Short mmCIF file of N, CA and C in Angstrom, two decimals:
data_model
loop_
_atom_site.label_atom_id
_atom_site.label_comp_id
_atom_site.label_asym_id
_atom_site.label_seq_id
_atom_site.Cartn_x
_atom_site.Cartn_y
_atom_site.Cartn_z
N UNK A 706 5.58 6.80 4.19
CA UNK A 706 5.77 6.23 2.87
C UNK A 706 4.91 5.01 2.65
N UNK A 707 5.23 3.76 3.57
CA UNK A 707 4.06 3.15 3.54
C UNK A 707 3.18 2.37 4.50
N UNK A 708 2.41 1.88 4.21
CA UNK A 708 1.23 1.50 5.16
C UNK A 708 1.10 0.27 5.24
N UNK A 709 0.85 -1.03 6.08
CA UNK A 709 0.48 -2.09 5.52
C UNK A 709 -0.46 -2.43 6.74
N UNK A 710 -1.60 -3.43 6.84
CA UNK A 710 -1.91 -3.97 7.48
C UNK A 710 -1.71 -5.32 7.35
N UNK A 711 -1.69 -6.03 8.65
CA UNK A 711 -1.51 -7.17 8.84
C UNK A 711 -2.05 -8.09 9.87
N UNK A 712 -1.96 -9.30 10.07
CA UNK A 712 -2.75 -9.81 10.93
C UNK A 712 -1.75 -10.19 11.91
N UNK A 713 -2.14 -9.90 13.59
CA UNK A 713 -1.39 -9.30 14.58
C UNK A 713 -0.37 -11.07 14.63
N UNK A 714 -0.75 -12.24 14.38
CA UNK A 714 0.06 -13.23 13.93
C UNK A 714 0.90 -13.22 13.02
N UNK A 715 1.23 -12.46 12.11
CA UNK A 715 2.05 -11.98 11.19
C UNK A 715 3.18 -10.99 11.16
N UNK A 716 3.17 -10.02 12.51
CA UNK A 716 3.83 -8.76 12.37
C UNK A 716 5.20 -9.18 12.27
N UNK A 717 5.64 -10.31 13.36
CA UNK A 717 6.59 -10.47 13.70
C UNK A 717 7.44 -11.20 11.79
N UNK A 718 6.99 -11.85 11.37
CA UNK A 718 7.66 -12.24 10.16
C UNK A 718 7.80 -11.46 9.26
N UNK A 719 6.62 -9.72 9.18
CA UNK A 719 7.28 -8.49 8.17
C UNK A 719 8.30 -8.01 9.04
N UNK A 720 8.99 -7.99 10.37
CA UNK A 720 10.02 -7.19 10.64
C UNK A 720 11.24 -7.41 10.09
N UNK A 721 11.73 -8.61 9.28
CA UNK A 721 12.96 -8.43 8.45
C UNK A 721 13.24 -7.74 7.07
N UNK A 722 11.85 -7.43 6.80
CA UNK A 722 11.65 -6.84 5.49
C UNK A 722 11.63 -5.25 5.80
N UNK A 723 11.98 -4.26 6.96
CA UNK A 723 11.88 -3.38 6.89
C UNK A 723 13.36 -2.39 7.36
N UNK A 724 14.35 -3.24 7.03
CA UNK A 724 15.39 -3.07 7.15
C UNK A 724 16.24 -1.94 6.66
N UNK A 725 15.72 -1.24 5.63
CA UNK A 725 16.01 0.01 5.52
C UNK A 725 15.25 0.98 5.58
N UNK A 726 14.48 0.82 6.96
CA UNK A 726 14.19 2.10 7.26
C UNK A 726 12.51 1.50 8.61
N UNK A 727 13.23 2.22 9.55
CA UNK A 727 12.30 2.37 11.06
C UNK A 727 10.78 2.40 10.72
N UNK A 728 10.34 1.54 12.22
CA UNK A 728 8.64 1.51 11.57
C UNK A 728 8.17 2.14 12.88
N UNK A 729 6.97 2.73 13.13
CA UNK A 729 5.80 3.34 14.12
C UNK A 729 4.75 2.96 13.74
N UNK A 730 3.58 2.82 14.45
CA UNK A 730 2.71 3.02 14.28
C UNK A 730 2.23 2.33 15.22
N UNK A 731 0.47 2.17 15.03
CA UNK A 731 -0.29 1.57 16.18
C UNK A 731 -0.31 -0.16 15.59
N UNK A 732 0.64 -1.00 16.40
CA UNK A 732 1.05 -2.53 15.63
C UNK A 732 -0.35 -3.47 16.51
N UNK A 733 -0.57 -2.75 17.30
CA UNK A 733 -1.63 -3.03 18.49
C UNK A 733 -3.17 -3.30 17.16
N UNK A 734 -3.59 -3.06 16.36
CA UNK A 734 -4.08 -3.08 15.61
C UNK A 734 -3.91 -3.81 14.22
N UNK A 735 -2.51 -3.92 14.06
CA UNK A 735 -1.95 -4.79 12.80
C UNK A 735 -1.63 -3.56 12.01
N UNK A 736 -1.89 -1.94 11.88
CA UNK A 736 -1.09 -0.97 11.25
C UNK A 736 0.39 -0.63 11.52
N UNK A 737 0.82 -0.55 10.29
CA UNK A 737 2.83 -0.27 11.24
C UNK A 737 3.29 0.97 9.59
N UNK A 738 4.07 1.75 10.43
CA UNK A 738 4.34 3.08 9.08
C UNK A 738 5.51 2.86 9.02
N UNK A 739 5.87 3.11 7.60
CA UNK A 739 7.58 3.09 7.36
C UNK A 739 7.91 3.92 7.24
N UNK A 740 9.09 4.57 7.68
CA UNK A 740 9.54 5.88 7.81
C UNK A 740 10.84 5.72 6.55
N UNK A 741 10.69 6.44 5.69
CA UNK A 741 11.75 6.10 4.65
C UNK A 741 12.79 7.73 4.44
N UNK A 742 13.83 7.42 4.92
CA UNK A 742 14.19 8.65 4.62
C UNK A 742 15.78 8.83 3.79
N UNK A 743 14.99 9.31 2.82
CA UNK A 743 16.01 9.37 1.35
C UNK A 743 16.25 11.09 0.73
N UNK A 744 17.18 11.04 -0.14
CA UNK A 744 17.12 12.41 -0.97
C UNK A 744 16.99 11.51 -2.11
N UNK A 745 15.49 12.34 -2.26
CA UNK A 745 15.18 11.59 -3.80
C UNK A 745 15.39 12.64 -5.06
N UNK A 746 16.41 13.01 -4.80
CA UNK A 746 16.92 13.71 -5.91
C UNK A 746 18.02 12.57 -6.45
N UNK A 747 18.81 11.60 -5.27
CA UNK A 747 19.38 10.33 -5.40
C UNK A 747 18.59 9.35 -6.42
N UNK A 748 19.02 9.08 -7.79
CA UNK A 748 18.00 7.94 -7.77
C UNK A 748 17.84 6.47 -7.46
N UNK A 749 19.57 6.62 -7.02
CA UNK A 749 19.45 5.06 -6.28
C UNK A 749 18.64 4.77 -5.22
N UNK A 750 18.77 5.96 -4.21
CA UNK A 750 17.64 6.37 -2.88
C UNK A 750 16.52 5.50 -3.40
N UNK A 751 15.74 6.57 -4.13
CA UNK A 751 14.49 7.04 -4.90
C UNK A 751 14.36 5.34 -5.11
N UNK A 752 14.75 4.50 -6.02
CA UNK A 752 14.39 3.49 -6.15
C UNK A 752 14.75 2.20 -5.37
N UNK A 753 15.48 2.22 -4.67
CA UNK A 753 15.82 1.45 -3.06
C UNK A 753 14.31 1.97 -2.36
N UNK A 754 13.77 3.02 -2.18
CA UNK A 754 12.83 3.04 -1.13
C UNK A 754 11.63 2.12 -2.28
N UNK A 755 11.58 2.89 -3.64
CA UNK A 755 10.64 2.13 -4.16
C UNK A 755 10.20 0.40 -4.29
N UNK A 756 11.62 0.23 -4.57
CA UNK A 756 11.67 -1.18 -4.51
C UNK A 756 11.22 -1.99 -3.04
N UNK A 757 11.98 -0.97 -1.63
CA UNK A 757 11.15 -1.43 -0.44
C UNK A 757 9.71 -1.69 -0.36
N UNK A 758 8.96 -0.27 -0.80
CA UNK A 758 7.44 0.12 -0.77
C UNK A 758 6.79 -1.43 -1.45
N UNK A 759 7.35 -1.95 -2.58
CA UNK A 759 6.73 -3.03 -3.62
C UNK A 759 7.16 -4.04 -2.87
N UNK A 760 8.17 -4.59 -2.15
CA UNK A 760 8.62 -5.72 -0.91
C UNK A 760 7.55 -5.74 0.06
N UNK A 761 7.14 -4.32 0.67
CA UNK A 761 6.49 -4.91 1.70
C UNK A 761 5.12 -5.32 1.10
N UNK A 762 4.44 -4.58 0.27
CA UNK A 762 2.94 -4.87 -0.11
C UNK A 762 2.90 -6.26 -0.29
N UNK A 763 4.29 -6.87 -1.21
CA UNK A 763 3.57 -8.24 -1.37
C UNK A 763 3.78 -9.38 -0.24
N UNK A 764 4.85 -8.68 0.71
CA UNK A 764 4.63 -9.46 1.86
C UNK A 764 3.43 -9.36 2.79
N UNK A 765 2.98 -7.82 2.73
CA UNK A 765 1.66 -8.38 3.49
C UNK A 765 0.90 -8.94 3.26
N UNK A 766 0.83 -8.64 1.66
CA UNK A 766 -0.35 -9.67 1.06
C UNK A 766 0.15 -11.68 1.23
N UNK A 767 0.91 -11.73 1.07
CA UNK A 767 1.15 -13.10 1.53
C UNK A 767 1.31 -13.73 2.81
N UNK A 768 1.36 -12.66 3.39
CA UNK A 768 0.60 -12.52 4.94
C UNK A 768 -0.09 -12.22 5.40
N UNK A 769 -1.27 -12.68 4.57
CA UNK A 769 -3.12 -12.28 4.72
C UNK A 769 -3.05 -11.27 4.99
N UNK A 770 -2.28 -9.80 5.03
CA UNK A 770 -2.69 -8.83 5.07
C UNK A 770 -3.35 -7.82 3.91
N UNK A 771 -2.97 -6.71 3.68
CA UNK A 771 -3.59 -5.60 2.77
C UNK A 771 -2.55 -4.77 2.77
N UNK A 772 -2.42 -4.55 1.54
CA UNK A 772 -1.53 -3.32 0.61
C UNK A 772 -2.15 -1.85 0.84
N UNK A 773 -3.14 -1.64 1.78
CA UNK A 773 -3.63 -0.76 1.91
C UNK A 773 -3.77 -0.15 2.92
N UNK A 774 -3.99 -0.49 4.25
CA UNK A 774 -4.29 -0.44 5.51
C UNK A 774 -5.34 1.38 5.66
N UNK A 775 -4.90 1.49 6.80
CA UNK A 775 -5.89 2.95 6.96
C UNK A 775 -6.26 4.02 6.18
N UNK A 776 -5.35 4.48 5.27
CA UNK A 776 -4.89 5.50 4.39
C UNK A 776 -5.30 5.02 3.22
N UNK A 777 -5.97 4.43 2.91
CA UNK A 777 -6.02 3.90 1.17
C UNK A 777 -4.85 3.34 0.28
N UNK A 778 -5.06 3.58 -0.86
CA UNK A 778 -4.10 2.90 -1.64
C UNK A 778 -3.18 3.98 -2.59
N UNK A 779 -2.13 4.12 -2.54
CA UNK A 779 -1.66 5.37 -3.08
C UNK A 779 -0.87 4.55 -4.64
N UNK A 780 -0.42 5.86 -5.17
CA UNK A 780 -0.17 5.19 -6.79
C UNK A 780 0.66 4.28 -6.78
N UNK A 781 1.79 4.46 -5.76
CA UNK A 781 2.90 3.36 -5.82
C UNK A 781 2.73 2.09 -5.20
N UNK A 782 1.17 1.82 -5.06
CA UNK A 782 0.87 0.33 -4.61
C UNK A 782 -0.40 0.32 -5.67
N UNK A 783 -0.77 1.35 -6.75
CA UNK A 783 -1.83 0.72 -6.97
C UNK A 783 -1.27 -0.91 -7.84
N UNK A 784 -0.36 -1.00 -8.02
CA UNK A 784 -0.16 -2.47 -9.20
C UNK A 784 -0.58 -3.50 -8.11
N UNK A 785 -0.56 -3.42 -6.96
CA UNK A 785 -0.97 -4.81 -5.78
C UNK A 785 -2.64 -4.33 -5.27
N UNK A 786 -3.08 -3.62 -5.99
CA UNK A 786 -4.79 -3.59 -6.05
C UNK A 786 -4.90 -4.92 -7.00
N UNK A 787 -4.95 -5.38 -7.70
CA UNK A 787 -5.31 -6.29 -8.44
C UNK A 787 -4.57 -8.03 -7.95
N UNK A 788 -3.55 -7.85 -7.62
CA UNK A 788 -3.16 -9.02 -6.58
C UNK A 788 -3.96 -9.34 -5.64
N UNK A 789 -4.30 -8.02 -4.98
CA UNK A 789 -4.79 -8.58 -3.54
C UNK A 789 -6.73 -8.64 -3.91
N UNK A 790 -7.14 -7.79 -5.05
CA UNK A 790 -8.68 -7.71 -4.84
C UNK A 790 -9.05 -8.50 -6.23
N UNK A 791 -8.26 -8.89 -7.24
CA UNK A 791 -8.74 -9.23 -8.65
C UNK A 791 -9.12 -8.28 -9.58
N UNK A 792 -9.76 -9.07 -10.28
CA UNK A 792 -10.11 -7.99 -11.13
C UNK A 792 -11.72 -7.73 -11.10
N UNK A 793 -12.55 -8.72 -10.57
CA UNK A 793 -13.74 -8.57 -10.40
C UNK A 793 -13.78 -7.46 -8.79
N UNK A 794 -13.21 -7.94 -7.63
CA UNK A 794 -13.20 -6.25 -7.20
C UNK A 794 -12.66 -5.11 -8.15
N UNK A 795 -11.56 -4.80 -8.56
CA UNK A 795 -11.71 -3.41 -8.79
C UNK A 795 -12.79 -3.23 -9.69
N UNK A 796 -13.33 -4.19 -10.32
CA UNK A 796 -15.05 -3.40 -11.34
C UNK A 796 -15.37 -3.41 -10.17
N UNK A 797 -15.71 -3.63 -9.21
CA UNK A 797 -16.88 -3.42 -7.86
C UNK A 797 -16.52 -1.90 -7.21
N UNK A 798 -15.08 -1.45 -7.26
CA UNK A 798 -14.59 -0.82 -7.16
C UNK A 798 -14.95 0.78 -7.81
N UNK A 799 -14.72 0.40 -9.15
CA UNK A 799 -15.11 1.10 -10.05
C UNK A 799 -16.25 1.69 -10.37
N UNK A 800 -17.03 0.66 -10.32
CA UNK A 800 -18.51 1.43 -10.13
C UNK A 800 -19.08 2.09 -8.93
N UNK A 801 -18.57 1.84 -7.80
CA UNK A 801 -18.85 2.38 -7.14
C UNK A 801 -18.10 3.86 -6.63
N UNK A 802 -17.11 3.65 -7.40
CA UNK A 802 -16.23 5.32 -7.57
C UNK A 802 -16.97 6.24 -8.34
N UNK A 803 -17.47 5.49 -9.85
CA UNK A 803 -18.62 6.11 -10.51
C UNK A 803 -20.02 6.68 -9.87
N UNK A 804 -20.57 5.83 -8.73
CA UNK A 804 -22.09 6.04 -8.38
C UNK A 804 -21.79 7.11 -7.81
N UNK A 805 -20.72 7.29 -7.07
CA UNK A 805 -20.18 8.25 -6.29
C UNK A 805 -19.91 9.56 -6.25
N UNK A 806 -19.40 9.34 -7.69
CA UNK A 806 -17.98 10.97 -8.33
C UNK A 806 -18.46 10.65 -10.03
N UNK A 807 -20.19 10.97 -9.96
CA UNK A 807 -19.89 10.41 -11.55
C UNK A 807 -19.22 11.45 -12.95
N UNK A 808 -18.81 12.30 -12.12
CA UNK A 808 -17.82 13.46 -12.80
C UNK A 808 -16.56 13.20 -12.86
N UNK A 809 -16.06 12.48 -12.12
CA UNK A 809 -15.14 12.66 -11.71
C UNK A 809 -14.04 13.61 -11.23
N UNK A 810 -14.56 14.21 -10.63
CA UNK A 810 -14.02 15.12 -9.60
C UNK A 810 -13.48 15.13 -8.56
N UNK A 811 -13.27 14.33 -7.78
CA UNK A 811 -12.74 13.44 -6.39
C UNK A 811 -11.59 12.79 -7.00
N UNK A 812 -10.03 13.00 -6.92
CA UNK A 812 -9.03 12.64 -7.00
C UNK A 812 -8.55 12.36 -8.61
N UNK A 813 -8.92 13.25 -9.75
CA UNK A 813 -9.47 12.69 -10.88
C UNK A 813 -8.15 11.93 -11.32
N UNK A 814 -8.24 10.86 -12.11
CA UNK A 814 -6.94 10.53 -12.86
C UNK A 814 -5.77 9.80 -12.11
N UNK A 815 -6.65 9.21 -10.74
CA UNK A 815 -5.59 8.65 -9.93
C UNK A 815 -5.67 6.88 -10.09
N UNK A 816 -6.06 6.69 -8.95
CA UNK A 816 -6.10 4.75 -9.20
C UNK A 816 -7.38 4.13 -9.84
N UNK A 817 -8.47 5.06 -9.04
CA UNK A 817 -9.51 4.40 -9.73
C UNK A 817 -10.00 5.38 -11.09
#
């Protein structure tokens, strides 16, 4: 569900924020995965995990980390693309999604 990176001085102060629900990953690196497991047919679930997913991004980001880590940035963090990069990255961003996919054909209609 989600991803964060962080700086390996930091891990220890996101572990109270992940309290509903177990983490893995390689922490050896500053990546750690949240394992969220809900019936999101629940929508209290459904928005308890959401509300987690939006807790941790801005804690990593206030813990010099990234809302993004290995995996990119998925829709339910794109609102902490602009926290963490501005707005002059995502135009840097942007155009270079353009030079890229100037069809847009590569993920069409998603973050960038």
């Amino acid at each position: 569900f989600s991803l964060l990176f962080l700086p390996h001085s930091s891990l220890a102060a996101a572990m109270p924020h992940t309290s509903l629900a177990p983490i893995v990953g390689h922490v050896g690196d500053g990546n750690f995965h949240c394992i969220v497991v809900i019936d999101p047919s629940q929508a209290s679930e459904l928005a308890a995990a959401k509300t987690l997913g939006q807790r941790l991004g801005e804690r990593a980001l206030a813990l010099e980390g990234t809302c993004t880590g290995e995996h990119g940035i998925g829709e339910g963090k794109r609102q902490l693309l602009l926290k963490e990069f501005g707005e002059e990255g995502l135009r840097v961003m942007r155009a270079i999604k353009q030079a890229l996919d100037p069809q847009g054909l590569m993920n069409p209609g998603k973050v960038m």
